[in-house]
C-alpha cells in the first residue's frame, strides 16, 4: 500500500512540474510620485507585471484615454503619450495632488481554441 501511495505522489508531482504556466498581459497604471501624494506622471504598462515589457505591444493602445478623478470629484481625461518603454500622461497642473486614475479599454474579440470572447481591460490606481 505504501508503494502505491509513493508512486501516486510521484506521478502527481511529476505532472505538476511539467504543466504549462498560464501567462497573461494586463494594463497597469503606475503613478510616479513627486513630493507628498503628488503624481508627476502616470505610466501605462502592458505586460504580466507593472514594469516595462515589449514596447511593440503598446502601439495598438495609444488611443486609450486615462481619466483622473481629484479629491473634489472633478473628472479630467488625458490622452496617452508614447515613451521609450511605456505610455504615460502628465497630469496638469504637474503634481496635481491626490487623485485616482483609471481607464477602460475594449481590446477586441479573441479566439482561444473553439471559444471566442470579448476581451476588456480595466485599470485604476
Coordinates of C-alpha atoms in Angstrom, one line a residue:
X1 CA 0.0 0.0 0.0
X2 CA 2.8 2.4 0.8
X3 CA 4.4 1.7 -2.6
X4 CA 1.2 2.8 -4.3
X5 CA 1.0 6.0 -2.2
X6 CA 4.6 6.9 -3.0
X7 CA 4.0 6.1 -6.7
X8 CA 0.8 8.2 -6.8
X9 CA 2.6 11.1 -5.1
X10 CA 5.5 10.9 -7.5
X11 CA 3.2 10.9 -10.5
X12 CA 1.3 13.9 -9.2
X13 CA 4.5 15.8 -8.5
X14 CA 5.8 15.0 -12.0
X15 CA 2.5 16.1 -13.6
X16 CA 2.5 19.4 -11.7
X17 CA 6.1 20.1 -12.7
X18 CA 5.6 19.7 -16.5
X19 CA 2.3 21.6 -16.9
X20 CA 2.3 24.9 -18.8
X21 CA 2.3 28.1 -16.9
X22 CA -0.6 30.4 -17.5
X23 CA 0.6 33.8 -18.6
X24 CA -1.5 36.9 -19.5
X25 CA -0.9 40.5 -20.2
X26 CA -2.7 43.2 -18.2
X27 CA -2.9 47.0 -18.4
X28 CA -1.1 48.6 -15.4
X29 CA -1.3 52.2 -14.3
X30 CA 1.7 53.3 -12.2
X31 CA 1.9 56.8 -10.8
X32 CA 5.3 58.3 -10.5
X33 CA 5.2 60.3 -7.2
X34 CA 6.7 63.8 -6.8
X35 CA 6.5 65.2 -3.3
X36 CA 3.8 64.2 -0.9
X37 CA 1.0 62.3 -2.7
X38 CA 1.5 64.2 -6.0
X39 CA 1.5 62.3 -9.3
X40 CA 4.0 63.9 -11.7
X41 CA 3.4 61.3 -14.3
X42 CA 1.2 58.2 -14.6
X43 CA 2.7 55.4 -16.7
X44 CA 0.7 52.7 -18.5
X45 CA 2.4 49.3 -18.9
X46 CA 1.1 46.3 -20.8
X47 CA 2.6 43.1 -19.5
X48 CA 2.5 40.4 -16.9
X49 CA 3.8 42.9 -14.2
X50 CA 3.7 46.6 -13.7
X51 CA 7.1 47.1 -15.4
X52 CA 8.3 47.6 -18.9
X53 CA 7.7 44.8 -21.4
X54 CA 7.8 44.6 -25.2
X55 CA 7.3 48.2 -26.5
X56 CA 5.7 46.9 -29.7
X57 CA 2.7 45.7 -27.6
X58 CA 1.9 49.3 -26.7
X59 CA 1.3 50.5 -30.3
X60 CA -2.3 49.4 -30.5
X61 CA -3.0 51.0 -27.2
X62 CA -2.2 54.6 -28.0
X63 CA -5.8 55.7 -28.4
X64 CA -6.7 54.8 -24.8
X65 CA -8.0 57.7 -22.6
X66 CA -7.0 57.8 -19.0
X67 CA -9.3 59.6 -16.5
X68 CA -8.3 61.5 -13.4
X69 CA -10.7 62.0 -10.5
X70 CA -9.4 64.5 -8.0
X71 CA -10.4 64.8 -4.3
X72 CA -13.3 67.2 -5.1
X73 CA -14.8 64.6 -7.6
X74 CA -13.8 66.5 -10.8
X75 CA -13.1 64.3 -13.8
X76 CA -10.4 65.1 -16.4
X77 CA -9.5 63.0 -19.3
X78 CA -6.0 62.6 -20.8
X79 CA -4.5 61.2 -24.0
X80 CA -1.5 59.0 -23.7
X81 CA 1.9 60.0 -24.9
X82 CA 4.4 57.3 -26.1
X83 CA 7.6 56.9 -24.1
X84 CA 10.5 54.5 -24.7
X85 CA 9.0 51.6 -22.7
X86 CA 5.6 52.8 -21.6
X87 CA 2.7 55.1 -22.5
X88 CA 2.2 58.0 -20.0
X89 CA 0.1 61.0 -19.0
X90 CA 1.3 64.1 -17.3
X91 CA -1.4 65.5 -15.1
X92 CA -2.0 69.3 -15.2
X93 CA -1.0 71.1 -13.2
X94 CA 2.1 69.0 -12.6
X95 CA 1.8 67.3 -9.3
X96 CA -2.0 67.6 -9.3
X97 CA -2.3 66.3 -5.7
X98 CA -4.3 63.3 -4.5
X99 CA -6.2 61.8 -7.4
X100 CA -7.4 58.5 -8.7
X101 CA -6.6 57.4 -12.2
X102 CA -8.4 54.8 -14.3
X103 CA -9.1 53.5 -17.8
X104 CA -11.2 51.0 -19.6
X105 CA -10.3 49.5 -23.0
X106 CA -12.0 47.1 -25.3
X107 CA -9.2 45.1 -26.8
X108 CA -11.4 43.1 -29.2
X109 CA -12.8 39.6 -29.8
X110 CA -10.2 36.9 -29.0
X111 CA -10.3 33.2 -30.1
X112 CA -8.8 30.5 -27.9
X113 CA -9.4 27.1 -29.3
X114 CA -13.0 26.9 -30.3
X115 CA -14.1 29.6 -27.9
X116 CA -14.4 33.3 -28.7
X117 CA -14.7 36.1 -26.1
X118 CA -14.6 39.9 -25.9
X119 CA -11.5 41.0 -24.0
X120 CA -12.0 44.1 -22.0
X121 CA -9.4 45.7 -19.7
X122 CA -9.9 47.9 -16.7
X123 CA -7.2 49.5 -14.6
X124 CA -7.1 52.1 -11.8
X125 CA -4.7 53.4 -9.3

